[in-house]
Coordinates of C-alpha atoms and ligand atoms in Angstrom, one line a residue:
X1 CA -8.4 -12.0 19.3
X2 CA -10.4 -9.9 21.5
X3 CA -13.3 -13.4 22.1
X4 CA -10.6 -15.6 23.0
X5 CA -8.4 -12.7 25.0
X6 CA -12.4 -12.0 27.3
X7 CA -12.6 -15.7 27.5
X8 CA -9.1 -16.0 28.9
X9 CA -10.0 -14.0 31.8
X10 CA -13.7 -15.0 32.1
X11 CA -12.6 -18.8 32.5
X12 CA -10.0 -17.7 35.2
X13 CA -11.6 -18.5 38.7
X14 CA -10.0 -15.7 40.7
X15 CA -11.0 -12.8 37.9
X16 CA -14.1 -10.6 39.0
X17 CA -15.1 -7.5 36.8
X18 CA -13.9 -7.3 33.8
X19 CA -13.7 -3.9 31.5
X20 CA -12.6 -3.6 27.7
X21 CA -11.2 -0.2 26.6
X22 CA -12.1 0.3 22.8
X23 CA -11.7 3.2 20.1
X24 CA -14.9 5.1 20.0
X25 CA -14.6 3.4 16.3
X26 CA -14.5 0.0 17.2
X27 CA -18.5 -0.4 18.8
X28 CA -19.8 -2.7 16.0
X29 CA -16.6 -4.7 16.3
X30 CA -16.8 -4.7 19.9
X31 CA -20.4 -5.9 19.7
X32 CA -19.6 -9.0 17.6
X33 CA -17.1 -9.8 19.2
X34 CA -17.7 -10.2 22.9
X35 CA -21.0 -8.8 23.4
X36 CA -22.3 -11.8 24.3
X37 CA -19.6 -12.8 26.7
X38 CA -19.9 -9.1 28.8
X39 CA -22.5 -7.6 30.0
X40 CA -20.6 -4.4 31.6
X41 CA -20.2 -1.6 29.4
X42 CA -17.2 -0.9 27.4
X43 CA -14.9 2.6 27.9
X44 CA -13.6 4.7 25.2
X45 CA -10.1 4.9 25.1
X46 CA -8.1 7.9 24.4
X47 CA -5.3 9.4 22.1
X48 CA -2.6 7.2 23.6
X49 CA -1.8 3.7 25.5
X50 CA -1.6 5.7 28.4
X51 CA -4.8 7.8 28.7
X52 CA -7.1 4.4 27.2
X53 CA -5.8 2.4 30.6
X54 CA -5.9 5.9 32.8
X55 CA -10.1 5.7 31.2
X56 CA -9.8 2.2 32.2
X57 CA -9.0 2.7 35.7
X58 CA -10.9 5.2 36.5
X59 CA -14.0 3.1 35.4
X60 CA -13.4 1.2 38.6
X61 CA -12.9 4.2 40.5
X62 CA -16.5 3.8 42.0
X63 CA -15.8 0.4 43.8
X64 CA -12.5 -0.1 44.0
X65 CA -11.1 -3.1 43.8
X66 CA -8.0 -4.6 45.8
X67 CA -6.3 -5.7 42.6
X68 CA -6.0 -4.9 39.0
X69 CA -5.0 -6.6 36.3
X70 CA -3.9 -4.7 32.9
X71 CA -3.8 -6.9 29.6
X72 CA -3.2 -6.0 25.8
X73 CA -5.8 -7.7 23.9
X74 CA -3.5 -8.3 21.2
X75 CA -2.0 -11.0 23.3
X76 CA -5.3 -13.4 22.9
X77 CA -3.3 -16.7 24.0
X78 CA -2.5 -15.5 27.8
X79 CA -4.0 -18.8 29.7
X80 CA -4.6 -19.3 33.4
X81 CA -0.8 -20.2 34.8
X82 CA 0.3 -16.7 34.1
X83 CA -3.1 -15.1 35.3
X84 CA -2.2 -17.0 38.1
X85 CA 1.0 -16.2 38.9
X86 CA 0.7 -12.3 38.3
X87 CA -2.5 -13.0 41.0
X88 CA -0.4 -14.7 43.5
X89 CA 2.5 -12.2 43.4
X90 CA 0.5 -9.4 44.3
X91 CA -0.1 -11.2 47.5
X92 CA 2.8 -9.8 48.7
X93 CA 4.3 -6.8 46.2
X94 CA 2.3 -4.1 44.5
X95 CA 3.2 -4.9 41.3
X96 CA 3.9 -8.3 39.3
X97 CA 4.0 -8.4 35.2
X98 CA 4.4 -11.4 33.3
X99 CA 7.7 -11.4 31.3
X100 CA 10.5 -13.7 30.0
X101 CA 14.0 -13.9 30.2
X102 CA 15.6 -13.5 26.7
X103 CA 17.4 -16.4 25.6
X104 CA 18.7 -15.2 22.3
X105 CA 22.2 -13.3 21.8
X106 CA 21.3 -9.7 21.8
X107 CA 22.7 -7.4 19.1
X108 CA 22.6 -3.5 17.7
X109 CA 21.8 -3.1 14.2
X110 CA 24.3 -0.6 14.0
X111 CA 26.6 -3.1 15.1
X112 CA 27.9 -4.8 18.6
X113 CA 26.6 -7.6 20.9
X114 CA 24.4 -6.6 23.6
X115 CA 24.8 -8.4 26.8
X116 CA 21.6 -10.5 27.7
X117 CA 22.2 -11.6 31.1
X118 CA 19.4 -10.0 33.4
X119 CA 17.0 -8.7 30.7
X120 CA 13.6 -10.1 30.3
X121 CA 10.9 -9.4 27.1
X122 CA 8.1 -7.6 29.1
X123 CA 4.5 -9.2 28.5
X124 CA 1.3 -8.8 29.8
X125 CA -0.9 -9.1 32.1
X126 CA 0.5 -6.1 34.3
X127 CA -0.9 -6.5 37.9
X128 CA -1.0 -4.3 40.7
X129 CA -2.9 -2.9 44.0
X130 CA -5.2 -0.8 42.5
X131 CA -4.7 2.2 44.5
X132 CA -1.0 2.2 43.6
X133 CA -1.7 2.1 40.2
X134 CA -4.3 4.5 39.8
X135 CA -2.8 7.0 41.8
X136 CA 0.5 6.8 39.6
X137 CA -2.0 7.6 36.9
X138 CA -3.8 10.3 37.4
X139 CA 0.0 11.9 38.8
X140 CA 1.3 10.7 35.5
X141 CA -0.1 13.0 32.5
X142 CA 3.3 13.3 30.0
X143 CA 1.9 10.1 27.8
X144 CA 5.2 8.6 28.0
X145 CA 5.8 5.1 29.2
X146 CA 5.2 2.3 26.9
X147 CA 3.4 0.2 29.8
X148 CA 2.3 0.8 33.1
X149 CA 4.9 -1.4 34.9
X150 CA 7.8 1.3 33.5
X151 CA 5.1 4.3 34.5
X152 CA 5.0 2.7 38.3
X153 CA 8.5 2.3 38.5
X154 CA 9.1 5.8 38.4
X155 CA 6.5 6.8 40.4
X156 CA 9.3 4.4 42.8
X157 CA 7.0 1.2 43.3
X158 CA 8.9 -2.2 42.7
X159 CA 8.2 -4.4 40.0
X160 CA 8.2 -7.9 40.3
X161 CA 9.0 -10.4 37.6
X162 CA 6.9 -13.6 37.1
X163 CA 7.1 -16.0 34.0
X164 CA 5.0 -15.5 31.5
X165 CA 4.7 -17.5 28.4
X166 CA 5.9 -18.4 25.0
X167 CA 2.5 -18.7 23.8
X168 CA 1.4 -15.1 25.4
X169 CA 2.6 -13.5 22.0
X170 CA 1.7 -10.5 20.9
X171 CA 0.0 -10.5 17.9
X172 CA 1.8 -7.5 16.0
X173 CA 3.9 -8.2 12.7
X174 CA 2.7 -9.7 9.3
X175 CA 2.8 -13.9 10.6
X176 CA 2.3 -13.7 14.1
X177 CA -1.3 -14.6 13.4
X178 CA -0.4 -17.7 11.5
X179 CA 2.2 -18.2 14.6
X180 CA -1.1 -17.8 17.4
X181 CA -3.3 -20.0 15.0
X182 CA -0.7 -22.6 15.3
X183 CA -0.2 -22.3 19.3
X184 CA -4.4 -22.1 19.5
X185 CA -4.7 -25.4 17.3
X186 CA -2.1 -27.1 19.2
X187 CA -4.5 -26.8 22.5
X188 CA -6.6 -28.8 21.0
X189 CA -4.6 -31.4 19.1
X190 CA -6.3 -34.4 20.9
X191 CA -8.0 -35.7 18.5
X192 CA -11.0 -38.0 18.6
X193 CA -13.2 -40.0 16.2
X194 CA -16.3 -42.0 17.0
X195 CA -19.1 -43.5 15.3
X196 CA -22.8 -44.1 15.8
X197 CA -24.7 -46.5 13.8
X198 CA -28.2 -46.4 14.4
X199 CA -31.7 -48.1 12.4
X200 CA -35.2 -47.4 12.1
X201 CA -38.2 -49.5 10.8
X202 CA -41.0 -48.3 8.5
X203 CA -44.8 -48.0 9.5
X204 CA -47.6 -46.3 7.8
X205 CA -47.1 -42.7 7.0
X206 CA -46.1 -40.4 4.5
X207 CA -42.4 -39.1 5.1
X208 CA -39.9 -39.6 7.0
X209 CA -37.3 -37.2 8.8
X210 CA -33.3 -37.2 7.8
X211 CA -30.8 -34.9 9.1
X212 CA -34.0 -32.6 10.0
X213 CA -35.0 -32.8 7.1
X214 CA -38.6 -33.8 6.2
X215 CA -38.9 -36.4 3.0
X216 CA -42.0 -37.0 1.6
X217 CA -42.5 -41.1 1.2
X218 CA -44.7 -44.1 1.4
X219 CA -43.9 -44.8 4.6
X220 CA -42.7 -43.3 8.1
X221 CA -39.9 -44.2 10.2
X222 CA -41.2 -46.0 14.0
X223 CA -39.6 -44.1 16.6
X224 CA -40.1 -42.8 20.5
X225 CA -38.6 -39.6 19.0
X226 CA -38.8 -38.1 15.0
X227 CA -36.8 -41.6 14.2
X228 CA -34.5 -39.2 12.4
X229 CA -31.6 -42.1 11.9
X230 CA -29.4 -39.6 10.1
X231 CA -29.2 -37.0 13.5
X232 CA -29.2 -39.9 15.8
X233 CA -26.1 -42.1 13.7
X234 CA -24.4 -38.4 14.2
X235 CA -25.3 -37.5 18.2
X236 CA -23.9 -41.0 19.3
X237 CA -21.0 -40.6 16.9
X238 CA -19.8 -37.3 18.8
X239 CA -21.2 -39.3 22.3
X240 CA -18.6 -41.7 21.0
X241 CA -15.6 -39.2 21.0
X242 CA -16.1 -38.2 24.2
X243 CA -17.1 -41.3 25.6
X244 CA -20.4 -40.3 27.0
X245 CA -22.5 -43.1 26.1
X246 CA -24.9 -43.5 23.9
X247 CA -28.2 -41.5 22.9
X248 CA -30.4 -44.4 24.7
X249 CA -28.7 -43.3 28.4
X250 CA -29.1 -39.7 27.5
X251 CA -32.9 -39.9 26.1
X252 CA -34.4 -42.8 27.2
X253 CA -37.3 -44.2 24.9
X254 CA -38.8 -45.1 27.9
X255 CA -39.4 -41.1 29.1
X256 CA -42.4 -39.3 27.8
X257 CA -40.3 -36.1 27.3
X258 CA -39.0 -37.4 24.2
X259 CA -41.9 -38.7 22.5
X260 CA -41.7 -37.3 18.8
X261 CA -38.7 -34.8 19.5
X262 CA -37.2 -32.9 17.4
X263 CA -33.8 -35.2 17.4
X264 CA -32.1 -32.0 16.6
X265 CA -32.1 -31.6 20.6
X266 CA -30.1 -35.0 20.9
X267 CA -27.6 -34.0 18.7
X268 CA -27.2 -30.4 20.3
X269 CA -27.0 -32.2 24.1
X270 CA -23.5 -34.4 22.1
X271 CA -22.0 -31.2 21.3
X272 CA -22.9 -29.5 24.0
X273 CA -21.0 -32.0 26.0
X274 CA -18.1 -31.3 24.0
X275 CA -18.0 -27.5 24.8
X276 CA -18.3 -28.0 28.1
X277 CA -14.7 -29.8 28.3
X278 CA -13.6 -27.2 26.0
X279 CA -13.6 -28.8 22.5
X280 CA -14.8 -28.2 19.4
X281 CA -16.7 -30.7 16.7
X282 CA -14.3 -30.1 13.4
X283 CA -16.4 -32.5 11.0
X284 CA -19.6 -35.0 10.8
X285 CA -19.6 -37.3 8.1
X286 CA -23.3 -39.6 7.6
X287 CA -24.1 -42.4 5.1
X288 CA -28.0 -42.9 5.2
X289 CA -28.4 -46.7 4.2
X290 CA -31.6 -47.3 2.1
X291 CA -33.3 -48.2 -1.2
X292 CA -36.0 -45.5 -1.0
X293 CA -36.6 -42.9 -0.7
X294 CA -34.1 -41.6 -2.7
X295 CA -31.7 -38.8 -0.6
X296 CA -29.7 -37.1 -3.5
X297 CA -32.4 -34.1 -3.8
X298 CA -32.5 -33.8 -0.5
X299 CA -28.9 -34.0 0.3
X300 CA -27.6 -30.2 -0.4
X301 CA -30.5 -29.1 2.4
X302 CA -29.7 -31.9 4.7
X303 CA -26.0 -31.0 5.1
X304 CA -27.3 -27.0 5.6
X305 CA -29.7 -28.4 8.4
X306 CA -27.1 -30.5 10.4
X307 CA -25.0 -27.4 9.8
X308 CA -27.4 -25.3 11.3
X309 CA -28.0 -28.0 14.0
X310 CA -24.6 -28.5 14.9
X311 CA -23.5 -24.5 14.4
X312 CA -20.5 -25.6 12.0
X313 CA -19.9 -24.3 8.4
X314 CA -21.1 -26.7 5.6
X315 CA -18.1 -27.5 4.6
X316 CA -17.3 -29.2 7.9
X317 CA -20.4 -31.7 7.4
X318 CA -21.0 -34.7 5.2
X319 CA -24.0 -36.3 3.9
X320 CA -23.9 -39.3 1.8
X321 CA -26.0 -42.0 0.7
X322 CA -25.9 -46.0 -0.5
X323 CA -28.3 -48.8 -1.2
X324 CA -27.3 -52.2 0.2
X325 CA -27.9 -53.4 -3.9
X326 CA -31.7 -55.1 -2.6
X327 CA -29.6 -57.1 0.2
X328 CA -30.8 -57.1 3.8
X329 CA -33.6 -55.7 5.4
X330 CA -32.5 -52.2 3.9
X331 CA -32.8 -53.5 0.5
X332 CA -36.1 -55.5 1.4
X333 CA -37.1 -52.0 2.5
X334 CA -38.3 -52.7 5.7
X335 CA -36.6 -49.6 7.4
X336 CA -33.2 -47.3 6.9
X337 CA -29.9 -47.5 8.6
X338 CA -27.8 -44.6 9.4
X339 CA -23.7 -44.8 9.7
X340 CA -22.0 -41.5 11.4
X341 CA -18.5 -40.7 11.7
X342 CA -17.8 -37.7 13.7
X343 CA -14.3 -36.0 14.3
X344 CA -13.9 -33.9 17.7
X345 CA -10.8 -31.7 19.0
X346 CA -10.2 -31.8 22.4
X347 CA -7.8 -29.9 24.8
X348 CA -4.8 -32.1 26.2
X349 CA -5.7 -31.9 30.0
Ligands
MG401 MG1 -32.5 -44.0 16.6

């Protein structure tokens, strides 16, 4: 919750600094979490809500900035419309938190309706001008309020209303994981499959190279690169999901650079391409065509290798194997022939 809550923020243009408060038990989780994504240091939090954002504040005491924003990590689906519209109200009033109006009949467990009409579930992020906040603060000791919008209206600064989101839950009760799984998989429910279909041809040598694996054989596989039909079926199977071309336009045979590569570079470079518009690879699926050599007792360590390759889980990859029953070139065993399927998940944009 806490990765996707950092990257929220860090993907936002108009967010500078930004500063996690943690219990002094939580390092280790901290570490695995985001330490990759931050490099400033984390704050301790205190005994309460209250003191762990007062620690907060004051950690940006020494260069103070104009605004603040104030976010529960617990609420890991906040995305950049209501970052930007907490931003954009503090243009003009000290404080703006994201909230929305209830639309739900109110009522008391002990009985009676509760008129709804002007009240709004509070969310965050809670913005304000820094020096309003912190000052309310460090005047504010009694540990009372249960957010900083309700401790700054009593220390008589205005809060402004902007609208939040459905999706900004806050991950709380049994379910509401399940519920931000759902919202999280739904940002990337465009779906995309492509395939690659690549073919080498044998020359002298002793092995060849499938999904990075080395296979000791009567022949090699002729290549500019390792030949490794398997990786390069695979790389323009995810090229194809994206619509990026094909491995010749990214690695030319014809540049030196590639000569004998490790093809595990290609297939990086096609999911690389997918991160960067903010997708994820969810399976790769490969038949390697051939009579010989055989792949069977080599199969278990070539799914681990495109696994490691690719940084999925096994169970997300496929390798798979067939002869063409002594038809074709593949069954005169003049080379091997690759076929990849691979299924990406893209955002809706
Ligand atoms: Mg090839």
């Amino acid at each position: 919750m806490l990765r996707h809550t950092v990257k929220a923020f860090q993907d936002h243009p108009n967010i500078g600094l930004i500063k996690v408060v943690i219990g002094a038990d939580h390092e280790e989780l901290y570490t695995k979490a985001v330490g990759d994504l931050l490099q400033e240091s984390h704050i301790i939090g205190g005994a309460t809500r209250q003191e762990s954002v007062r620690r907060g504040l004051e950690a940006f005491a020494d260069q103070p900035p104009k605004l603040i924003l104030i976010h529960d990590a617990a609420r890991p689906l906040v995305d950049s419309g209501v970052i930007s519209r907490v931003i954009e109200a503090l243009d003009a009033k000290p404080a703006a938190i994201a909230a929305m109006p209830i639309v739900d009949s109110l009522r008391r467990e002990t009985g009676g309706a509760v008129d709804r009409e002007g009240l709004w579930q509070v969310q965050t992020p809670q913005g304000f001008w820094y020096d309003a906040i912190i000052t309310t603060h460090r005047a504010s000791t009694d540990d009372l309020a249960t957010d900083d919008a309700t401790l700054a209206e009593r220390a008589g600064i205005p809060i402004t209303l902007v609208e939040g989101a459905m999706s900004n839950l806050k991950v709380t009760r049994a379910g509401d994981l399940t519920t931000a799984e759902i919202f999280l998989a739904a940002r990337l429910g465009d779906i995309r499959t492509g395939s690659g279909f690549d073919v080498h041809e044998f020359e002298p040598g002793d092995h060849v190279t499938i999904c990075g694996v080395r296979v000791p054989h009567t022949h090699a596989l002729k290549g500019h690169s390792d030949a490794d039909v398997g990786l390069h079926a695979l790389t323009d199977a995810i090229l194809g999901c994206i619509g990026l071309g094909d491995i010749g336009s990214h690695f030319p045979p014809t540049d030196p650079r590639w000569r004998g590569a490790d093809s595990a570079v290609f297939l990086q470079h096609a999911i690389e391409g997918v991160k960067e518009r903010g997708g994820l690879v969810a399976h790769l699926d490969v038949t390697i065509i051939c009579e010989r050599p055989k792949v069977g007792p080599h199969r278990a360590a070539m799914v681990a290798r495109v696994a490691e390759i690719a940084g999925l889980r096994p169970d997300q990859v496929s390798v798979k194997a067939t002869t063409t029953e002594g038809l074709g070139f593949t069954g005169r065993r003049e080379g091997i022939a690759a076929q990849g399927i691979a299924t990406v998940r893209l955002p809706f944009v």
